Short mmCIF file of C-alpha atoms in Angstrom, two decimals:
data_model
loop_
_atom_site.label_atom_id
_atom_site.label_comp_id
_atom_site.label_asym_id
_atom_site.label_seq_id
_atom_site.Cartn_x
_atom_site.Cartn_y
_atom_site.Cartn_z
CA MET A 116 -223.41 80.21 -24.84
CA ILE A 117 -225.95 81.83 -22.78
CA PHE A 118 -229.40 81.67 -24.49
CA GLY A 119 -233.16 82.75 -23.35
CA HIS A 120 -235.23 85.64 -22.67
CA MET A 121 -233.44 88.78 -21.72
CA ALA A 122 -234.69 92.47 -20.99
CA PRO A 123 -233.52 94.95 -23.66
CA ASP A 124 -231.43 96.64 -21.23
CA ASP A 125 -229.35 93.32 -20.60
CA ALA A 126 -229.08 92.44 -24.47
CA GLU A 127 -226.59 94.97 -25.81
CA GLY A 128 -224.27 93.00 -28.10
CA ALA A 129 -226.39 89.71 -27.66
CA ILE A 130 -227.60 87.82 -30.91
CA LEU A 131 -231.30 88.16 -31.61
CA ALA A 132 -232.83 84.46 -31.81
CA HIS A 133 -236.15 85.46 -33.59
CA SER A 134 -237.27 88.11 -35.69
CA GLN A 135 -238.62 91.03 -33.77
CA LYS A 136 -241.01 93.98 -34.58
CA ALA A 137 -239.80 97.45 -33.43
CA GLY A 138 -242.22 100.11 -34.36
CA SER A 139 -242.68 100.36 -37.82
CA GLY A 140 -239.64 98.12 -38.57
CA THR A 141 -238.33 94.59 -38.02
CA PHE A 142 -235.02 93.18 -36.80
CA LYS A 143 -234.30 89.99 -38.08
CA LYS A 144 -233.33 87.03 -36.27
CA GLY A 145 -229.10 86.58 -36.16
CA ARG A 146 -228.81 90.75 -35.65
CA ILE A 147 -226.27 91.48 -33.18
CA LEU A 148 -228.08 94.37 -31.20
CA SER A 149 -226.66 97.76 -30.92
CA ARG A 150 -227.20 100.23 -28.42
CA ALA A 151 -229.50 102.35 -31.01
CA ASP A 152 -231.33 98.64 -31.27
CA ILE A 153 -232.19 98.55 -27.75
CA ALA A 154 -233.28 102.12 -27.72
CA ALA A 155 -235.70 101.23 -30.55
CA LEU A 156 -237.15 98.08 -28.72
CA LYS A 157 -237.53 99.96 -25.62
CA GLU A 158 -239.37 102.91 -27.51
CA ALA A 159 -241.74 100.09 -28.92
CA GLY A 160 -242.51 98.72 -25.59
CA VAL A 161 -240.57 95.51 -26.03
CA THR A 162 -239.96 94.34 -22.50
CA SER A 163 -238.34 90.90 -23.41
CA ILE A 164 -236.64 89.31 -26.33
CA VAL A 165 -235.14 85.81 -26.78
CA ALA A 166 -231.40 86.09 -27.69
CA ALA A 167 -227.89 84.56 -27.34
CA ARG A 168 -224.81 85.90 -25.59
CA LEU A 169 -221.47 84.20 -26.36
CA GLU A 170 -219.15 83.14 -23.68
CA ALA A 171 -215.24 83.29 -23.84
CA THR A 172 -215.15 79.58 -24.93
CA ASP A 173 -217.34 80.11 -27.80
CA VAL A 174 -216.31 80.90 -31.37
CA PRO A 175 -218.79 82.67 -33.63
CA GLU A 176 -221.03 80.85 -36.12
CA ASP A 177 -219.38 82.47 -39.02
CA GLU A 178 -215.77 82.37 -37.73
CA ALA A 179 -216.18 78.63 -36.99
CA ALA A 180 -217.92 77.55 -40.16
CA ALA A 181 -215.07 79.60 -42.19
CA ALA A 182 -212.34 77.73 -40.34
CA LEU A 183 -213.42 74.29 -40.84
CA ALA A 184 -214.49 74.98 -44.38
CA ASP A 185 -210.90 76.19 -45.10
CA ALA A 186 -209.44 73.04 -43.56
CA LEU A 187 -211.52 70.71 -45.45
CA ALA A 188 -210.95 72.30 -48.81
CA GLY A 189 -208.38 70.80 -51.07
CA LYS A 190 -207.23 71.22 -54.84
CA SER A 191 -209.66 73.19 -57.34
CA ILE A 192 -211.87 74.12 -54.43
CA ARG A 193 -213.24 77.61 -53.59
CA VAL A 194 -214.72 78.31 -50.31
CA ALA A 195 -216.96 81.22 -50.31
CA ALA A 196 -217.46 83.68 -47.45
CA PRO A 197 -219.38 82.63 -44.64
CA PHE A 198 -222.84 83.95 -43.77
CA THR A 199 -225.39 82.94 -41.19
CA GLY A 200 -223.20 80.15 -39.88
CA ARG A 201 -222.84 78.43 -43.44
CA ALA A 202 -219.80 78.43 -45.71
CA ASN A 203 -219.98 76.49 -49.07
CA LEU A 204 -217.38 74.85 -50.93
CA TYR A 205 -217.25 75.42 -54.87
CA ALA A 206 -215.82 73.69 -57.77
CA THR A 207 -213.30 75.73 -59.69
CA GLY A 208 -213.63 73.46 -62.89
CA ASN A 209 -215.29 70.21 -64.17
CA GLY A 210 -214.06 67.09 -62.71
CA VAL A 211 -214.65 64.18 -60.13
CA LEU A 212 -215.03 65.10 -56.53
CA GLU A 213 -212.93 63.28 -53.87
CA ILE A 214 -214.30 62.96 -50.52
CA ASP A 215 -212.53 61.13 -47.55
CA ALA A 216 -215.87 59.79 -45.89
CA GLU A 217 -214.34 58.41 -42.86
CA ARG A 218 -213.24 61.90 -41.60
CA ILE A 219 -216.42 63.49 -42.50
CA HIS A 220 -218.23 61.08 -40.57
CA ALA A 221 -215.86 61.88 -37.74
CA ILE A 222 -216.68 65.45 -37.70
CA ASN A 223 -220.25 65.11 -37.91
CA ALA A 224 -219.89 62.65 -34.88
CA ILE A 225 -218.16 65.27 -32.75
CA GLY A 226 -221.43 67.08 -31.45
CA GLU A 227 -224.63 68.96 -32.46
CA ALA A 228 -222.95 72.11 -33.47
CA LEU A 229 -220.81 71.45 -36.19
CA THR A 230 -222.22 69.84 -39.48
CA VAL A 231 -220.74 68.99 -42.99
CA ALA A 232 -222.78 67.89 -45.92
CA THR A 233 -221.11 66.77 -49.23
CA LEU A 234 -222.22 65.46 -52.57
CA ALA A 235 -221.33 61.68 -52.88
CA PRO A 236 -217.81 60.57 -53.49
CA PHE A 237 -216.80 60.66 -57.14
CA GLU A 238 -219.63 62.64 -58.23
CA THR A 239 -218.85 64.15 -61.58
CA VAL A 240 -219.15 67.93 -61.24
CA THR A 241 -219.11 71.10 -62.99
CA ASP A 242 -217.67 74.44 -62.60
CA ARG A 243 -218.83 76.60 -59.75
CA GLN A 244 -221.12 73.51 -58.48
CA MET A 245 -221.72 73.62 -54.78
CA LEU A 246 -219.51 70.73 -53.25
CA ALA A 247 -219.82 70.72 -49.60
CA THR A 248 -221.41 73.09 -47.02
CA VAL A 249 -220.39 73.43 -43.59
CA LYS A 250 -222.98 74.53 -41.23
CA VAL A 251 -223.06 75.61 -37.49
CA ILE A 252 -226.55 74.95 -36.05
CA PRO A 253 -226.45 77.27 -33.11
CA PHE A 254 -224.90 80.81 -32.98
CA ALA A 255 -221.58 79.57 -31.72
CA VAL A 256 -219.41 76.63 -31.50
CA PRO A 257 -217.55 75.24 -28.07
CA ARG A 258 -213.94 76.01 -29.11
CA ALA A 259 -212.85 72.50 -27.87
CA GLU A 260 -215.31 71.04 -30.64
CA LEU A 261 -214.03 73.24 -33.18
CA ASP A 262 -210.37 72.43 -32.68
CA LYS A 263 -211.20 68.77 -32.56
CA ALA A 264 -212.92 69.13 -35.97
CA LEU A 265 -209.78 71.10 -37.12
CA ASP A 266 -207.53 68.58 -36.19
CA ILE A 267 -209.47 65.66 -37.89
CA ALA A 268 -209.58 67.99 -41.14
CA ARG A 269 -205.88 68.48 -41.06
CA SER A 270 -204.76 64.77 -40.25
CA GLY A 271 -204.10 64.11 -43.85
CA PRO A 272 -204.65 65.27 -47.41
CA ALA A 273 -207.77 67.52 -47.64
CA PRO A 274 -210.94 65.67 -47.09
CA VAL A 275 -212.69 67.33 -50.02
CA ALA A 276 -210.81 67.96 -53.17
CA LEU A 277 -211.47 68.16 -56.74
CA SER A 278 -209.48 66.20 -59.63
CA ARG A 279 -210.18 68.34 -62.88
CA PHE A 280 -210.74 66.63 -65.97
CA GLU A 281 -207.38 66.46 -68.17
CA PRO A 282 -207.74 66.64 -71.93
CA HIS A 283 -207.36 62.99 -73.49
CA HIS A 284 -206.75 62.10 -77.24
CA ILE A 285 -208.72 58.78 -77.00
CA GLY A 286 -208.70 56.10 -79.51
CA LEU A 287 -211.81 54.04 -80.66
CA VAL A 288 -212.47 50.56 -81.93
CA ALA A 289 -215.83 50.14 -83.35
CA THR A 290 -216.63 46.55 -84.47
CA GLN A 291 -219.35 45.33 -87.07
CA LEU A 292 -221.23 42.32 -87.80
CA PRO A 293 -222.57 41.72 -91.33
CA GLY A 294 -225.89 43.13 -90.21
CA THR A 295 -224.54 46.22 -88.57
CA LYS A 296 -225.93 49.54 -89.99
CA GLU A 297 -223.73 52.40 -90.56
CA SER A 298 -226.36 54.54 -89.25
CA VAL A 299 -226.07 52.66 -85.77
CA LEU A 300 -222.18 53.33 -85.73
CA ALA A 301 -222.77 56.97 -86.50
CA LYS A 302 -225.17 57.45 -83.76
CA SER A 303 -223.29 55.61 -81.34
CA ARG A 304 -220.10 57.79 -82.14
CA ALA A 305 -222.13 60.96 -81.81
CA VAL A 306 -223.27 60.08 -78.46
CA LEU A 307 -219.79 58.96 -77.41
CA ASP A 308 -218.39 62.46 -78.63
CA ALA A 309 -220.90 64.32 -76.85
CA ARG A 310 -219.76 62.48 -73.32
CA LEU A 311 -215.91 63.21 -73.87
CA ALA A 312 -216.79 66.70 -74.92
CA ALA A 313 -218.34 67.23 -71.76
CA MET A 314 -215.22 66.13 -69.97
CA GLY A 315 -212.74 67.96 -72.20
CA SER A 316 -211.49 65.06 -74.15
CA THR A 317 -212.02 64.03 -78.04
CA ILE A 318 -211.50 61.11 -80.07
CA ALA A 319 -208.50 61.42 -82.11
CA ARG A 320 -208.85 58.28 -84.22
CA GLU A 321 -211.50 55.64 -84.69
CA ILE A 322 -210.78 52.26 -86.57
CA ARG A 323 -213.98 50.22 -87.58
CA THR A 324 -213.34 46.52 -87.92
CA PRO A 325 -215.26 43.21 -88.04
CA HIS A 326 -216.30 41.83 -84.71
CA ASP A 327 -213.17 39.49 -84.66
CA THR A 328 -210.60 38.69 -82.32
CA GLY A 329 -207.60 39.22 -84.51
CA ALA A 330 -209.19 42.44 -86.14
CA ILE A 331 -209.59 43.85 -82.73
CA ALA A 332 -206.21 43.00 -81.33
CA ASP A 333 -204.69 44.85 -84.70
CA ALA A 334 -206.87 47.89 -84.04
CA VAL A 335 -205.99 48.14 -80.33
CA ARG A 336 -202.12 47.86 -80.94
CA ALA A 337 -202.54 50.55 -83.64
CA LEU A 338 -204.33 53.11 -81.38
CA ALA A 339 -201.83 52.47 -78.78
CA ALA A 340 -198.70 52.79 -80.97
CA ASP A 341 -200.41 56.30 -81.66
CA GLY A 342 -200.32 57.00 -78.17
CA LEU A 343 -203.79 57.42 -77.77
CA SER A 344 -205.49 56.60 -74.05
CA PRO A 345 -207.63 55.49 -73.08
CA ILE A 346 -209.04 53.04 -75.70
CA LEU A 347 -212.68 52.31 -75.98
CA VAL A 348 -214.07 49.50 -77.92
CA PHE A 349 -217.74 49.45 -78.97
CA GLY A 350 -218.38 45.95 -79.81
CA ALA A 351 -221.23 45.05 -82.19
CA SER A 352 -222.28 42.24 -80.05
CA ALA A 353 -222.52 42.65 -76.17
CA THR A 354 -219.57 40.73 -74.24
CA VAL A 355 -221.08 38.13 -71.89
CA ASP A 356 -217.79 36.61 -70.55
CA ARG A 357 -214.04 37.57 -69.91
CA ARG A 358 -213.20 35.14 -72.76
CA ASP A 359 -215.45 36.52 -75.28
CA VAL A 360 -214.39 38.26 -78.60
CA VAL A 361 -213.74 41.67 -77.42
CA PRO A 362 -211.54 40.73 -74.29
CA ALA A 363 -209.89 38.04 -76.39
CA GLY A 364 -208.81 40.76 -78.83
CA VAL A 365 -207.28 42.78 -76.07
CA VAL A 366 -205.44 39.76 -74.54
CA MET A 367 -204.18 38.92 -78.25
CA ALA A 368 -202.77 42.52 -78.54
CA GLY A 369 -200.94 41.88 -75.25
CA GLY A 370 -203.09 43.28 -72.76
CA ASP A 371 -204.64 42.10 -69.40
CA ILE A 372 -207.96 41.82 -68.54
CA LEU A 373 -208.47 43.50 -64.94
CA HIS A 374 -212.31 43.11 -64.52
CA PHE A 375 -215.40 42.06 -66.33
CA GLY A 376 -218.89 43.29 -65.37
CA MET A 377 -219.85 45.60 -62.67
CA PRO A 378 -222.59 46.12 -60.01
CA VAL A 379 -224.10 49.03 -61.79
CA ASP A 380 -227.24 48.87 -63.74
CA PRO A 381 -227.14 49.94 -66.72
CA GLY A 382 -223.43 49.03 -67.24
CA ASN A 383 -223.46 45.42 -65.91
CA LEU A 384 -221.24 44.31 -68.91
CA MET A 385 -218.51 46.84 -68.93
CA LEU A 386 -214.99 45.47 -69.46
CA LEU A 387 -211.75 47.02 -67.68
CA ALA A 388 -208.34 46.12 -69.13
CA ARG A 389 -204.95 47.60 -69.61
CA LEU A 390 -202.26 47.37 -72.37
CA GLY A 391 -199.09 48.71 -70.63
CA GLU A 392 -199.92 51.80 -69.18
CA THR A 393 -203.02 52.38 -71.53
CA SER A 394 -206.44 51.77 -70.01
CA VAL A 395 -208.78 49.97 -72.37
CA ILE A 396 -212.61 49.71 -71.97
CA GLY A 397 -214.97 47.58 -73.66
CA LEU A 398 -218.06 49.55 -73.71
CA PRO A 399 -221.70 48.15 -72.53
CA GLY A 400 -224.32 48.23 -74.94
CA CYS A 401 -226.07 50.89 -72.86
CA ALA A 402 -223.19 53.35 -73.76
CA ARG A 403 -225.06 54.04 -76.80
CA SER A 404 -227.62 55.94 -74.94
CA PRO A 405 -226.89 59.29 -73.34
CA ARG A 406 -228.46 58.16 -70.15
CA LEU A 407 -226.11 57.73 -67.19
CA ASN A 408 -224.63 54.29 -66.86
CA GLY A 409 -221.87 52.68 -65.16
CA PHE A 410 -219.26 53.32 -67.92
CA ASP A 411 -219.70 57.13 -67.12
CA TRP A 412 -218.30 56.71 -63.70
CA VAL A 413 -215.41 54.74 -64.63
CA LEU A 414 -214.84 57.12 -67.63
CA ALA A 415 -214.93 60.17 -65.79
CA ARG A 416 -212.30 58.95 -63.01
CA LEU A 417 -209.93 58.00 -65.84
CA LEU A 418 -210.30 61.37 -67.36
CA ALA A 419 -209.73 63.09 -64.08
CA GLY A 420 -206.36 61.18 -63.47
CA LEU A 421 -207.70 58.90 -60.82
CA GLU A 422 -206.82 55.26 -60.92
CA VAL A 423 -209.56 52.74 -61.31
CA THR A 424 -209.18 49.15 -59.86
CA PRO A 425 -211.23 46.19 -59.67
CA LYS A 426 -211.98 47.06 -56.06
CA ASP A 427 -213.28 50.28 -57.04
CA ILE A 428 -215.53 48.76 -59.69
CA MET A 429 -216.98 46.29 -56.99
CA GLY A 430 -217.55 49.14 -54.44
CA MET A 431 -219.88 50.71 -56.98
CA GLY A 432 -222.90 48.59 -56.39
CA LEU A 433 -224.32 51.18 -53.33
CA GLY A 434 -226.13 53.73 -55.32
CA GLY A 435 -225.42 51.92 -58.69
CA LEU A 436 -229.28 51.08 -59.39
CA LEU A 437 -229.70 53.45 -61.96
CA LYS A 438 -232.46 52.22 -64.21
CA GLU A 439 -235.31 53.97 -62.20
CA ILE A 440 -233.87 57.29 -61.64
CA PRO A 441 -233.89 60.36 -63.86
CA SER A 442 -230.80 60.72 -66.05
CA ARG A 443 -228.19 62.99 -64.33
CA PRO A 444 -227.13 65.76 -66.61
CA GLN A 445 -223.54 65.72 -68.04
CA PRO A 446 -221.39 68.65 -67.43
CA ARG A 447 -222.05 71.74 -69.47
CA GLU A 448 -222.03 75.24 -69.90
CA GLY A 449 -225.10 77.06 -68.50
CA ARG A 450 -226.69 79.36 -65.83
CA ALA A 451 -224.91 79.03 -62.53
CA SER A 452 -228.45 79.69 -60.68
CA ALA A 453 -229.37 76.12 -61.10
CA ALA A 454 -229.87 74.17 -57.95
CA GLY A 455 -226.51 73.61 -55.98
CA SER A 456 -224.52 76.08 -58.11
CA GLN A 457 -222.93 79.35 -56.99
CA PRO A 458 -224.59 82.38 -58.28
CA ARG A 459 -223.15 84.26 -60.98
CA ILE A 460 -222.42 87.93 -59.43
CA ALA A 461 -221.10 90.46 -61.62
CA ALA A 462 -219.66 93.92 -60.38
CA ILE A 463 -220.83 97.36 -61.74
CA VAL A 464 -218.47 100.14 -60.58
CA LEU A 465 -219.96 103.71 -61.30
CA ALA A 466 -217.13 106.05 -62.43
CA ALA A 467 -218.75 108.37 -64.45
CA GLY A 468 -219.54 111.24 -61.93
CA ARG A 469 -218.44 114.96 -62.08
CA SER A 470 -217.28 115.31 -58.62
CA THR A 471 -219.30 118.59 -58.00
CA ARG A 472 -218.76 118.59 -54.34
CA MET A 473 -215.17 118.58 -54.48
CA ALA A 474 -212.95 121.76 -54.61
CA GLY A 475 -210.98 122.24 -57.76
CA PRO A 476 -211.27 121.02 -61.25
CA GLN A 477 -209.97 117.61 -61.06
CA ASN A 478 -212.05 114.50 -61.02
CA LYS A 479 -211.65 112.99 -57.52
CA LEU A 480 -211.83 109.49 -58.78
CA LEU A 481 -208.43 110.24 -60.33
CA MET A 482 -206.96 111.86 -57.37
CA PRO A 483 -203.89 110.03 -55.72
CA LEU A 484 -204.86 107.96 -52.25
CA GLY A 485 -202.38 105.29 -51.03
CA GLY A 486 -200.36 105.39 -54.02
CA LYS A 487 -202.94 104.98 -56.68
CA PRO A 488 -205.91 106.90 -57.97
CA MET A 489 -208.96 106.68 -55.77
CA VAL A 490 -211.03 104.66 -58.32
CA ALA A 491 -208.33 101.81 -58.49
CA HIS A 492 -209.23 100.86 -54.90
CA ILE A 493 -212.43 99.68 -55.61
CA VAL A 494 -211.91 98.22 -59.13
CA GLU A 495 -209.06 96.21 -57.42
CA ALA A 496 -211.40 94.99 -54.37
CA ALA A 497 -214.04 93.85 -57.05
CA LEU A 498 -211.28 91.90 -59.07
CA ALA A 499 -210.04 90.23 -56.06
CA SER A 500 -213.51 89.14 -55.01
CA ALA A 501 -215.47 86.27 -56.49
CA ALA A 502 -217.61 88.85 -58.72
CA ARG A 503 -217.26 88.60 -62.41
CA PRO A 504 -217.21 90.30 -64.73
CA VAL A 505 -216.27 93.82 -63.39
CA ILE A 506 -218.02 96.30 -65.45
CA VAL A 507 -216.81 100.11 -65.34
CA VAL A 508 -219.23 102.77 -66.06
CA THR A 509 -217.14 105.72 -67.45
CA GLY A 510 -218.47 109.21 -68.29
CA ASN A 511 -216.77 112.41 -66.97
CA ALA A 512 -213.21 112.29 -67.73
CA ASN A 513 -213.61 108.71 -69.70
CA ASN A 514 -210.08 108.74 -71.12
CA GLU A 515 -208.27 109.54 -68.00
CA VAL A 516 -210.49 106.76 -65.86
CA ARG A 517 -209.88 104.21 -68.59
CA ALA A 518 -206.10 105.26 -68.42
CA ALA A 519 -205.85 105.08 -64.70
CA LEU A 520 -207.29 101.58 -64.96
CA ALA A 521 -205.18 100.33 -67.77
CA GLY A 522 -204.23 96.69 -67.46
CA GLN A 523 -207.12 95.69 -65.27
CA ASP A 524 -209.28 92.98 -66.45
CA VAL A 525 -212.47 94.96 -66.40
CA THR A 526 -215.21 95.91 -69.25
CA PHE A 527 -215.64 99.51 -69.97
CA VAL A 528 -218.94 101.01 -71.03
CA HIS A 529 -219.35 104.52 -71.62
CA ASN A 530 -222.52 106.59 -70.36
CA PRO A 531 -222.76 109.75 -72.54
CA ASP A 532 -225.69 110.70 -70.46
CA TYR A 533 -223.69 110.97 -67.18
CA ALA A 534 -224.63 114.72 -66.39
CA GLU A 535 -228.28 113.73 -66.11
CA GLY A 536 -227.38 111.79 -62.84
CA LEU A 537 -226.23 108.50 -61.20
CA SER A 538 -229.46 106.59 -62.44
CA THR A 539 -228.30 106.96 -66.24
CA SER A 540 -224.82 104.92 -65.08
CA LEU A 541 -226.88 102.68 -63.39
CA ARG A 542 -228.85 101.62 -66.27
CA THR A 543 -225.54 101.78 -68.60
CA GLY A 544 -224.05 99.51 -66.19
CA LEU A 545 -227.07 97.15 -66.17
CA ALA A 546 -227.50 97.06 -69.84
CA ALA A 547 -224.03 95.60 -70.17
CA LEU A 548 -224.35 92.59 -67.77
CA PRO A 549 -224.11 89.14 -69.51
CA ASP A 550 -227.44 87.21 -69.91
CA ASP A 551 -226.17 84.53 -67.30
CA ALA A 552 -225.79 87.03 -64.38
CA ASP A 553 -227.72 86.19 -61.36
CA GLY A 554 -227.29 89.51 -59.69
CA ALA A 555 -224.67 92.36 -59.62
CA LEU A 556 -222.85 94.33 -57.11
CA VAL A 557 -223.39 97.96 -57.56
CA CYS A 558 -220.19 99.85 -56.24
CA LEU A 559 -219.40 103.59 -56.25
CA GLY A 560 -215.98 104.58 -57.53
CA ASP A 561 -215.41 106.96 -54.73
CA MET A 562 -215.58 104.03 -51.90
CA PRO A 563 -211.64 103.32 -51.68
CA ASP A 564 -212.29 101.30 -48.38
CA ILE A 565 -214.34 98.74 -49.56
CA LYS A 566 -212.62 95.09 -49.38
CA ALA A 567 -212.69 92.05 -51.37
CA ALA A 568 -213.85 90.31 -48.50
CA HIS A 569 -216.64 92.84 -47.74
CA LEU A 570 -218.04 92.00 -51.40
CA ASP A 571 -217.73 88.26 -50.77
CA ARG A 572 -219.52 88.29 -47.79
CA LEU A 573 -222.56 90.13 -49.75
CA ILE A 574 -222.16 87.39 -52.29
CA ALA A 575 -222.27 84.78 -49.66
CA ALA A 576 -225.68 86.33 -47.99
CA PHE A 577 -227.34 86.44 -51.54
CA ASP A 578 -229.79 83.58 -51.68
CA PRO A 579 -232.90 83.84 -53.91
CA GLU A 580 -234.49 80.52 -52.41
CA GLU A 581 -234.34 82.22 -48.88
CA ASN A 582 -235.85 85.45 -50.55
CA ARG A 583 -232.45 87.25 -49.96
CA THR A 584 -232.18 89.22 -53.40
CA ILE A 585 -231.16 92.79 -52.02
CA CYS A 586 -228.12 92.25 -49.90
CA VAL A 587 -227.22 95.67 -47.82
CA PRO A 588 -224.00 96.03 -45.87
CA THR A 589 -224.17 97.45 -42.29
CA VAL A 590 -221.80 98.64 -39.72
CA ALA A 591 -223.38 99.10 -36.29
CA GLY A 592 -226.80 98.62 -37.50
CA LYS A 593 -226.23 101.32 -40.13
CA ARG A 594 -226.63 100.61 -43.96
CA GLY A 595 -224.07 101.63 -46.69
CA ASN A 596 -222.86 100.62 -50.01
CA PRO A 597 -222.17 98.64 -52.00
CA VAL A 598 -225.61 96.77 -52.53
CA LEU A 599 -225.99 93.37 -54.39
CA TRP A 600 -229.31 93.34 -56.32
CA GLY A 601 -230.95 90.09 -57.78
CA ARG A 602 -231.70 89.83 -61.46
CA GLU A 603 -235.43 90.27 -60.42
CA TRP A 604 -234.65 93.90 -59.66
CA PHE A 605 -233.02 94.62 -62.95
CA GLU A 606 -235.93 95.67 -64.84
CA ALA A 607 -237.14 97.99 -61.82
CA MET A 608 -233.78 99.53 -61.56
CA MET A 609 -233.56 100.34 -65.16
CA GLU A 610 -236.51 102.70 -64.67
CA THR A 611 -234.79 104.84 -62.22
CA ARG A 612 -234.20 108.57 -62.59
CA GLY A 613 -231.98 111.02 -61.20
CA ASP A 614 -229.11 110.61 -58.44
CA THR A 615 -230.74 108.38 -56.05
CA GLY A 616 -230.42 105.51 -57.91
CA ALA A 617 -232.38 102.41 -56.73
CA LYS A 618 -232.45 103.30 -53.30
CA HIS A 619 -236.17 103.53 -53.01
CA LEU A 620 -236.55 99.71 -53.94
CA ILE A 621 -234.84 98.89 -50.82
CA GLY A 622 -237.50 100.55 -48.52
CA GLU A 623 -240.32 99.14 -50.68
CA ASN A 624 -239.33 95.50 -50.60
CA PRO A 625 -238.37 94.54 -46.74
CA ASP A 626 -239.21 90.97 -47.61
CA ALA A 627 -236.29 90.68 -49.70
CA LEU A 628 -233.78 92.69 -47.84
CA CYS A 629 -230.98 91.05 -46.29
CA GLU A 630 -228.79 93.24 -44.08
CA VAL A 631 -225.18 91.90 -43.98
CA PRO A 632 -223.11 93.15 -40.95
CA MET A 633 -219.72 93.96 -41.67
CA PRO A 634 -216.70 94.48 -39.29
CA ASP A 635 -216.78 97.32 -36.98
CA ASP A 636 -213.68 98.78 -38.81
CA ALA A 637 -215.31 98.61 -42.01
CA THR A 638 -216.14 102.07 -43.93
CA LEU A 639 -219.15 102.06 -46.02
CA THR A 640 -219.36 105.82 -46.94
CA ASP A 641 -218.13 107.63 -50.17
CA ILE A 642 -215.70 110.55 -50.45
CA ASP A 643 -217.59 113.60 -51.41
CA THR A 644 -215.33 116.56 -50.15
CA GLN A 645 -211.97 117.86 -50.26
CA ALA A 646 -211.73 117.52 -46.29
CA GLU A 647 -212.99 113.98 -46.37
CA MET A 648 -210.20 113.19 -48.95
CA GLU A 649 -207.57 115.13 -46.70
CA SER A 650 -208.61 112.90 -43.99
CA ARG A 651 -208.11 109.82 -45.65
CA ARG A 652 -204.76 110.77 -46.75
CA GLY A 653 -203.94 111.59 -43.17
CA ASP A 654 -204.81 108.07 -42.23
#
């Protein structure tokens, strides 16, 4: 890669290394300079810029990041579209993260260009949470380095995978001493129920019994006979030795003690045992609290279908001092805009217009193109993207548009005021967004050339922390549609009037604007006339 100062005449096709003023506008870093950009720079009196020019042996940053992310991703992982040399890996459910640390280290040791950052191995994660990110540091990666990284990533099972929680019907033994209060048992059960619910499992049967070896043995056998697994034993008194009451009861029931104790605090006094194929866990006293403890780590792996061995438990000491750190949240439903989670982006398809510039009485959105109604193209692209939900705003030819999209997984909302302009449909679509939407792609129903990959690239560019909350696609530096708007703009968008929509907000808020380059063959324009329609049919 060639990097350094260049005269504008020598910089066409180069990548701008630093943001550059050009008259009244600013070209942001990472922009691939077009002929029009060069002219604007020269007109502004710019005589030198810092830019990068790729060579034949270089792989562009987005291409390299996407290739490595795809190679790293295993089961239940979604790879987001790359942007600015970054490709993120997200969970597609709740579960336990599996990382091949040795191969991640090996990839990071190849050179400076490629980096992979992950959560810790065996972290409990939630749906849509970011699990790993591939970041290309410069604007390109030497082909030889990328090939080496891909070979490492593909040399066995995927290095980053998610074992999703499987629903289990669990048995619980709760022992009692003469002075044990029922309120203590009820509170402990409630805390345990919450833990299990977060991982998709429930207690199917609880047996309360005296804190006695024989009674525990009878209870464990009864729960195992019911097919419940794992079996949890909440002792009224802490287990302090592998020959104590709870482990002795498991052995009397016919089980084996696999390991007692763990190098995690709190959680030291946990017992791991097995009765046939059924795991039995003697809970430490700290499990009565909702705060994170070593039992959580073991329970999560078991409910995700992962084996837990004595060696695994003995290896939990690094990072196992939990007393002095804030409690980590259990998996839960909530806004995906929390740090480290994939934003929840919806799609609004505006399909309410009257087609006033088209010849003939037919609604252009219903006209056949490529074997389907025009509006079906953008709706199918939205459904194939990461955007959810997909909201279709109808108006003119309401019933016909709904019929054209019958069977599609979309939410229809009707705009009775469609004749008053596009802004009324925009407001209707915004009002239908779910409360947890972090942003919305506003799509025009007459843009049949938009692909899911274009929408996913806009979603990948969206980043409120980086102040990228208005994401606009470009081809050769020219802006188009659709536009991705962050939630912070919804209120202002609801105030729009007429047919211009929220376009004025783009010009008024350059600091929040992110121009997202699309492939040169992308078409970001709508179809307005019969001639344009015939031209597409000719294609």
